[in-house]
C-alpha cells in the first residue's frame, strides 16, 4: 500500500513541476511576443514538454495567463490585506497612504507583466471578465475597511461604503495604468500623497 502511495506522490510532484515549467516558459513567451502573438505551441516548445501533458493542465493560453495574473495580483492583494484597525483619523490616513504608495510602487515593479495584462484585457473577453473579478475583490476589501471606520466613528457614516470603495479603487487603478504605461505626471510618492489627501479629507471629517 505504501509503495502505491509513493508512486502517486511522485506522479503528483512531477505533475506540479511540469505545470510550473510550463508557466515559467509561458511567461517568457508572453513577454517576448505579447498576448496576441504568443501561442501555446511556443510555450510547450520552450518548456520542453509534450503537447498532451500541457493540455492536461491548461486548455489554452488564456487559462495560462489567468494563473499568471493571479500570481502577480496576489502581491497587490497582500497590500490591500494589511490590517486596518485605526483608532484615530490620522492613523487611518497613515495606513491608507502607506497602502496607496505600496500599491503604485508594485505597479512599477510589475510593469512588464501589467502591460501584458492590459493588452489581454483589451483583446480577450475572458481575461476582461477575470480583471473585473480581481477589481471586485479589491473593492470588497476596501469596503470592509470603510465600514469599520464608519462603525467606529472615524469616517462619515452616511456615505455608502461600497460606492466610496469603488471610487477609491478606480482612482488607484487609473494611476496604476498610467504608471504601467509610463504616462504618469509626478513621482509615485507625490501621486499617492495627493490622492490620499483628497480621499481621506472627504471621508474622514
PDB file of C-alpha atoms in Angstrom:
ATOM      1  CA  UNK A   1       0.000   0.000   0.000  1.00  0.00           C
ATOM      2  CA  UNK A   2       2.857   2.343   0.920  1.00  0.00           C
ATOM      3  CA  UNK A   3       4.548   1.706  -2.444  1.00  0.00           C
ATOM      4  CA  UNK A   4       1.332   2.676  -4.253  1.00  0.00           C
ATOM      5  CA  UNK A   5       1.174   5.934  -2.269  1.00  0.00           C
ATOM      6  CA  UNK A   6       4.824   6.668  -3.111  1.00  0.00           C
ATOM      7  CA  UNK A   7       4.112   6.215  -6.831  1.00  0.00           C
ATOM      8  CA  UNK A   8       1.075   8.541  -6.621  1.00  0.00           C
ATOM      9  CA  UNK A   9       3.101  11.150  -4.677  1.00  0.00           C
ATOM     10  CA  UNK A  10       5.915  11.035  -7.234  1.00  0.00           C
ATOM     11  CA  UNK A  11       3.454  11.437 -10.104  1.00  0.00           C
ATOM     12  CA  UNK A  12       1.786  14.352  -8.322  1.00  0.00           C
ATOM     13  CA  UNK A  13       5.153  16.025  -7.702  1.00  0.00           C
ATOM     14  CA  UNK A  14       6.152  15.508 -11.332  1.00  0.00           C
ATOM     15  CA  UNK A  15       2.824  16.987 -12.448  1.00  0.00           C
ATOM     16  CA  UNK A  16       3.363  20.081 -10.275  1.00  0.00           C
ATOM     17  CA  UNK A  17       6.899  20.537 -11.629  1.00  0.00           C
ATOM     18  CA  UNK A  18       5.681  20.180 -15.222  1.00  0.00           C
ATOM     19  CA  UNK A  19       2.949  22.741 -14.654  1.00  0.00           C
ATOM     20  CA  UNK A  20       5.426  25.183 -13.112  1.00  0.00           C
ATOM     21  CA  UNK A  21       7.837  24.636 -16.002  1.00  0.00           C
ATOM     22  CA  UNK A  22       5.071  25.471 -18.470  1.00  0.00           C
ATOM     23  CA  UNK A  23       4.075  28.600 -16.535  1.00  0.00           C
ATOM     24  CA  UNK A  24       7.663  29.859 -16.495  1.00  0.00           C
ATOM     25  CA  UNK A  25       8.029  29.211 -20.220  1.00  0.00           C
ATOM     26  CA  UNK A  26       4.672  30.873 -20.905  1.00  0.00           C
ATOM     27  CA  UNK A  27       5.706  33.983 -19.004  1.00  0.00           C
ATOM     28  CA  UNK A  28       8.825  34.291 -21.183  1.00  0.00           C
ATOM     29  CA  UNK A  29       6.863  33.770 -24.395  1.00  0.00           C
ATOM     30  CA  UNK A  30       4.155  36.243 -23.402  1.00  0.00           C
ATOM     31  CA  UNK A  31       6.734  38.919 -22.551  1.00  0.00           C
ATOM     32  CA  UNK A  32       8.646  38.303 -25.791  1.00  0.00           C
ATOM     33  CA  UNK A  33       5.677  38.028 -28.159  1.00  0.00           C
ATOM     34  CA  UNK A  34       2.837  39.889 -26.471  1.00  0.00           C
ATOM     35  CA  UNK A  35      -0.530  38.327 -25.714  1.00  0.00           C
ATOM     36  CA  UNK A  36      -1.934  38.288 -29.237  1.00  0.00           C
ATOM     37  CA  UNK A  37       1.087  36.735 -30.999  1.00  0.00           C
ATOM     38  CA  UNK A  38       2.003  34.254 -28.255  1.00  0.00           C
ATOM     39  CA  UNK A  39       0.912  30.670 -28.890  1.00  0.00           C
ATOM     40  CA  UNK A  40       0.647  27.689 -26.583  1.00  0.00           C
ATOM     41  CA  UNK A  41       2.831  25.764 -29.080  1.00  0.00           C
ATOM     42  CA  UNK A  42       5.693  28.221 -28.434  1.00  0.00           C
ATOM     43  CA  UNK A  43       5.226  27.776 -24.696  1.00  0.00           C
ATOM     44  CA  UNK A  44       5.229  23.980 -24.917  1.00  0.00           C
ATOM     45  CA  UNK A  45       8.377  24.036 -27.077  1.00  0.00           C
ATOM     46  CA  UNK A  46      10.197  26.384 -24.678  1.00  0.00           C
ATOM     47  CA  UNK A  47       9.139  24.278 -21.678  1.00  0.00           C
ATOM     48  CA  UNK A  48      10.308  21.106 -23.415  1.00  0.00           C
ATOM     49  CA  UNK A  49       7.194  19.107 -22.567  1.00  0.00           C
ATOM     50  CA  UNK A  50       4.668  17.088 -24.582  1.00  0.00           C
ATOM     51  CA  UNK A  51       1.509  18.593 -26.062  1.00  0.00           C
ATOM     52  CA  UNK A  52      -0.711  16.089 -24.286  1.00  0.00           C
ATOM     53  CA  UNK A  53       0.921  16.889 -20.951  1.00  0.00           C
ATOM     54  CA  UNK A  54       0.396  20.625 -21.443  1.00  0.00           C
ATOM     55  CA  UNK A  55      -3.294  20.282 -22.213  1.00  0.00           C
ATOM     56  CA  UNK A  56      -3.808  18.217 -19.052  1.00  0.00           C
ATOM     57  CA  UNK A  57      -3.028  21.400 -17.110  1.00  0.00           C
ATOM     58  CA  UNK A  58      -4.421  24.172 -19.333  1.00  0.00           C
ATOM     59  CA  UNK A  59      -6.979  24.440 -22.129  1.00  0.00           C
ATOM     60  CA  UNK A  60      -5.187  27.337 -23.807  1.00  0.00           C
ATOM     61  CA  UNK A  61      -3.092  30.456 -23.441  1.00  0.00           C
ATOM     62  CA  UNK A  62      -5.894  32.458 -21.788  1.00  0.00           C
ATOM     63  CA  UNK A  63      -6.111  29.985 -18.936  1.00  0.00           C
ATOM     64  CA  UNK A  64      -2.326  30.141 -18.515  1.00  0.00           C
ATOM     65  CA  UNK A  65      -2.408  33.932 -18.407  1.00  0.00           C
ATOM     66  CA  UNK A  66      -5.125  33.848 -15.745  1.00  0.00           C
ATOM     67  CA  UNK A  67      -2.830  31.823 -13.484  1.00  0.00           C
ATOM     68  CA  UNK A  68      -0.003  34.303 -14.116  1.00  0.00           C
ATOM     69  CA  UNK A  69      -2.430  37.143 -13.314  1.00  0.00           C
ATOM     70  CA  UNK A  70      -3.311  35.505 -10.010  1.00  0.00           C
ATOM     71  CA  UNK A  71       0.383  35.173  -9.142  1.00  0.00           C
ATOM     72  CA  UNK A  72       1.078  38.859  -9.799  1.00  0.00           C
ATOM     73  CA  UNK A  73      -2.140  40.205  -8.286  1.00  0.00           C
ATOM     74  CA  UNK A  74      -1.508  38.224  -5.098  1.00  0.00           C
ATOM     75  CA  UNK A  75       1.278  40.735  -4.401  1.00  0.00           C
ATOM     76  CA  UNK A  76      -1.238  43.578  -4.747  1.00  0.00           C
ATOM     77  CA  UNK A  77      -3.767  41.733  -2.562  1.00  0.00           C
ATOM     78  CA  UNK A  78      -1.179  41.464   0.206  1.00  0.00           C
ATOM     79  CA  UNK A  79      -1.059  45.268   0.293  1.00  0.00           C
ATOM     80  CA  UNK A  80      -4.863  45.506   0.402  1.00  0.00           C
ATOM     81  CA  UNK A  81      -4.995  42.896   3.185  1.00  0.00           C
ATOM     82  CA  UNK A  82      -2.852  44.943   5.607  1.00  0.00           C
ATOM     83  CA  UNK A  83      -4.643  45.158   8.964  1.00  0.00           C
ATOM     84  CA  UNK A  84      -6.906  48.202   9.138  1.00  0.00           C
ATOM     85  CA  UNK A  85      -7.951  48.880  12.731  1.00  0.00           C
ATOM     86  CA  UNK A  86      -7.128  52.578  13.213  1.00  0.00           C
ATOM     87  CA  UNK A  87      -8.018  54.300  16.466  1.00  0.00           C
ATOM     88  CA  UNK A  88      -7.684  57.827  15.086  1.00  0.00           C
ATOM     89  CA  UNK A  89      -8.273  59.605  11.781  1.00  0.00           C
ATOM     90  CA  UNK A  90      -4.556  60.331  11.470  1.00  0.00           C
ATOM     91  CA  UNK A  91      -3.723  56.670  11.963  1.00  0.00           C
ATOM     92  CA  UNK A  92      -6.260  55.775   9.261  1.00  0.00           C
ATOM     93  CA  UNK A  93      -4.702  58.327   6.914  1.00  0.00           C
ATOM     94  CA  UNK A  94      -1.205  56.941   7.501  1.00  0.00           C
ATOM     95  CA  UNK A  95      -2.308  53.345   6.793  1.00  0.00           C
ATOM     96  CA  UNK A  96      -4.140  54.415   3.629  1.00  0.00           C
ATOM     97  CA  UNK A  97      -1.145  56.451   2.409  1.00  0.00           C
ATOM     98  CA  UNK A  98       1.172  53.519   3.050  1.00  0.00           C
ATOM     99  CA  UNK A  99      -1.145  51.163   1.125  1.00  0.00           C
ATOM    100  CA  UNK A 100      -1.586  53.573  -1.794  1.00  0.00           C
ATOM    101  CA  UNK A 101       2.186  54.115  -2.088  1.00  0.00           C
ATOM    102  CA  UNK A 102       2.923  50.378  -1.939  1.00  0.00           C
ATOM    103  CA  UNK A 103       0.169  49.650  -4.495  1.00  0.00           C
ATOM    104  CA  UNK A 104       1.567  52.133  -7.022  1.00  0.00           C
ATOM    105  CA  UNK A 105       5.172  51.048  -6.406  1.00  0.00           C
ATOM    106  CA  UNK A 106       4.065  47.487  -7.130  1.00  0.00           C
ATOM    107  CA  UNK A 107       2.751  48.739 -10.489  1.00  0.00           C
ATOM    108  CA  UNK A 108       6.287  49.962 -11.236  1.00  0.00           C
ATOM    109  CA  UNK A 109       7.844  46.674 -10.117  1.00  0.00           C
ATOM    110  CA  UNK A 110       5.412  44.568 -12.167  1.00  0.00           C
ATOM    111  CA  UNK A 111       5.272  46.947 -15.149  1.00  0.00           C
ATOM    112  CA  UNK A 112       6.140  44.325 -17.792  1.00  0.00           C
ATOM    113  CA  UNK A 113       3.508  41.841 -16.632  1.00  0.00           C
ATOM    114  CA  UNK A 114       0.881  44.543 -16.103  1.00  0.00           C
ATOM    115  CA  UNK A 115       1.435  45.771 -19.684  1.00  0.00           C
ATOM    116  CA  UNK A 116       0.812  42.231 -20.838  1.00  0.00           C
ATOM    117  CA  UNK A 117      -2.389  42.030 -18.780  1.00  0.00           C
ATOM    118  CA  UNK A 118      -3.615  45.344 -20.208  1.00  0.00           C
ATOM    119  CA  UNK A 119      -3.109  44.016 -23.752  1.00  0.00           C
ATOM    120  CA  UNK A 120      -5.019  40.849 -22.914  1.00  0.00           C
ATOM    121  CA  UNK A 121      -7.875  42.702 -21.182  1.00  0.00           C
ATOM    122  CA  UNK A 122      -8.440  44.672 -24.394  1.00  0.00           C
ATOM    123  CA  UNK A 123      -8.413  41.556 -26.615  1.00  0.00           C
ATOM    124  CA  UNK A 124      -9.890  38.660 -24.652  1.00  0.00           C
ATOM    125  CA  UNK A 125     -13.417  38.747 -23.137  1.00  0.00           C
ATOM    126  CA  UNK A 126     -12.466  36.028 -20.639  1.00  0.00           C
ATOM    127  CA  UNK A 127      -9.411  37.984 -19.456  1.00  0.00           C
ATOM    128  CA  UNK A 128     -11.554  41.137 -19.219  1.00  0.00           C
ATOM    129  CA  UNK A 129     -14.022  39.177 -17.061  1.00  0.00           C
ATOM    130  CA  UNK A 130     -11.114  37.952 -14.937  1.00  0.00           C
ATOM    131  CA  UNK A 131      -9.965  41.551 -14.387  1.00  0.00           C
ATOM    132  CA  UNK A 132     -13.486  42.545 -13.303  1.00  0.00           C
ATOM    133  CA  UNK A 133     -13.396  39.771 -10.687  1.00  0.00           C
ATOM    134  CA  UNK A 134      -9.985  40.997  -9.473  1.00  0.00           C
ATOM    135  CA  UNK A 135     -11.323  44.550  -9.267  1.00  0.00           C
ATOM    136  CA  UNK A 136     -14.364  43.383  -7.301  1.00  0.00           C
ATOM    137  CA  UNK A 137     -12.166  41.583  -4.781  1.00  0.00           C
ATOM    138  CA  UNK A 138     -10.272  44.812  -4.087  1.00  0.00           C
ATOM    139  CA  UNK A 139     -13.475  46.831  -3.814  1.00  0.00           C
ATOM    140  CA  UNK A 140     -14.944  44.392  -1.288  1.00  0.00           C
ATOM    141  CA  UNK A 141     -11.800  44.613   0.872  1.00  0.00           C
ATOM    142  CA  UNK A 142     -11.744  48.422   0.747  1.00  0.00           C
ATOM    143  CA  UNK A 143     -15.464  48.473   1.544  1.00  0.00           C
ATOM    144  CA  UNK A 144     -14.812  46.437   4.712  1.00  0.00           C
ATOM    145  CA  UNK A 145     -12.181  48.940   5.860  1.00  0.00           C
ATOM    146  CA  UNK A 146     -14.516  51.884   5.269  1.00  0.00           C
ATOM    147  CA  UNK A 147     -17.359  50.140   7.113  1.00  0.00           C
ATOM    148  CA  UNK A 148     -15.001  49.565  10.076  1.00  0.00           C
ATOM    149  CA  UNK A 149     -14.031  53.254  10.131  1.00  0.00           C
ATOM    150  CA  UNK A 150     -17.723  54.271   9.934  1.00  0.00           C
ATOM    151  CA  UNK A 151     -18.720  51.897  12.730  1.00  0.00           C
ATOM    152  CA  UNK A 152     -16.011  53.344  14.957  1.00  0.00           C
ATOM    153  CA  UNK A 153     -16.990  56.955  14.338  1.00  0.00           C
ATOM    154  CA  UNK A 154     -13.956  57.872  12.244  1.00  0.00           C
ATOM    155  CA  UNK A 155     -15.497  58.108   8.771  1.00  0.00           C
ATOM    156  CA  UNK A 156     -18.682  59.782   7.538  1.00  0.00           C
ATOM    157  CA  UNK A 157     -21.417  57.308   8.489  1.00  0.00           C
ATOM    158  CA  UNK A 158     -23.981  58.434   5.898  1.00  0.00           C
ATOM    159  CA  UNK A 159     -21.821  57.580   2.892  1.00  0.00           C
ATOM    160  CA  UNK A 160     -22.410  54.294   1.055  1.00  0.00           C
ATOM    161  CA  UNK A 161     -19.188  52.400   1.803  1.00  0.00           C
ATOM    162  CA  UNK A 162     -19.408  50.298  -1.368  1.00  0.00           C
ATOM    163  CA  UNK A 163     -19.693  53.363  -3.604  1.00  0.00           C
ATOM    164  CA  UNK A 164     -16.830  55.062  -1.769  1.00  0.00           C
ATOM    165  CA  UNK A 165     -14.728  51.890  -2.127  1.00  0.00           C
ATOM    166  CA  UNK A 166     -15.378  51.813  -5.876  1.00  0.00           C
ATOM    167  CA  UNK A 167     -14.351  55.440  -6.225  1.00  0.00           C
ATOM    168  CA  UNK A 168     -11.137  54.853  -4.282  1.00  0.00           C
ATOM    169  CA  UNK A 169     -10.194  51.726  -6.208  1.00  0.00           C
ATOM    170  CA  UNK A 170     -10.904  53.309  -9.597  1.00  0.00           C
ATOM    171  CA  UNK A 171      -8.623  56.222  -8.640  1.00  0.00           C
ATOM    172  CA  UNK A 172      -5.864  53.761  -7.741  1.00  0.00           C
ATOM    173  CA  UNK A 173      -6.493  51.753 -10.910  1.00  0.00           C
ATOM    174  CA  UNK A 174      -6.314  54.819 -13.143  1.00  0.00           C
ATOM    175  CA  UNK A 175      -2.919  55.784 -11.723  1.00  0.00           C
ATOM    176  CA  UNK A 176      -1.781  52.152 -11.842  1.00  0.00           C
ATOM    177  CA  UNK A 177      -2.316  52.009 -15.613  1.00  0.00           C
ATOM    178  CA  UNK A 178      -0.691  55.424 -16.102  1.00  0.00           C
ATOM    179  CA  UNK A 179       2.404  54.166 -14.241  1.00  0.00           C
ATOM    180  CA  UNK A 180       2.394  50.915 -16.243  1.00  0.00           C
ATOM    181  CA  UNK A 181       2.365  52.979 -19.467  1.00  0.00           C
ATOM    182  CA  UNK A 182       4.935  55.473 -18.117  1.00  0.00           C
ATOM    183  CA  UNK A 183       2.395  58.261 -18.610  1.00  0.00           C
ATOM    184  CA  UNK A 184       2.198  59.476 -15.005  1.00  0.00           C
ATOM    185  CA  UNK A 185       2.878  63.092 -14.044  1.00  0.00           C
ATOM    186  CA  UNK A 186       4.833  63.292 -10.808  1.00  0.00           C
ATOM    187  CA  UNK A 187       6.508  60.688  -8.645  1.00  0.00           C
ATOM    188  CA  UNK A 188       4.706  57.693  -7.165  1.00  0.00           C
ATOM    189  CA  UNK A 189       5.043  59.286  -3.712  1.00  0.00           C
ATOM    190  CA  UNK A 190       3.523  62.567  -4.920  1.00  0.00           C
ATOM    191  CA  UNK A 191       0.619  60.778  -6.635  1.00  0.00           C
ATOM    192  CA  UNK A 192      -0.059  58.642  -3.530  1.00  0.00           C
ATOM    193  CA  UNK A 193       0.064  61.656  -1.199  1.00  0.00           C
ATOM    194  CA  UNK A 194      -2.223  63.727  -3.411  1.00  0.00           C
ATOM    195  CA  UNK A 195      -4.921  61.123  -3.954  1.00  0.00           C
ATOM    196  CA  UNK A 196      -4.790  60.018  -0.297  1.00  0.00           C
ATOM    197  CA  UNK A 197      -5.254  63.628   0.849  1.00  0.00           C
ATOM    198  CA  UNK A 198      -8.300  64.125  -1.394  1.00  0.00           C
ATOM    199  CA  UNK A 199      -9.801  60.757  -0.379  1.00  0.00           C
ATOM    200  CA  UNK A 200      -9.237  60.960   3.359  1.00  0.00           C
ATOM    201  CA  UNK A 201     -10.262  64.600   3.713  1.00  0.00           C
ATOM    202  CA  UNK A 202     -13.571  63.741   2.081  1.00  0.00           C
ATOM    203  CA  UNK A 203     -14.199  60.522   4.011  1.00  0.00           C
ATOM    204  CA  UNK A 204     -12.776  61.471   7.406  1.00  0.00           C
ATOM    205  CA  UNK A 205     -14.361  64.768   8.562  1.00  0.00           C
TER     206      UNK A 205
END
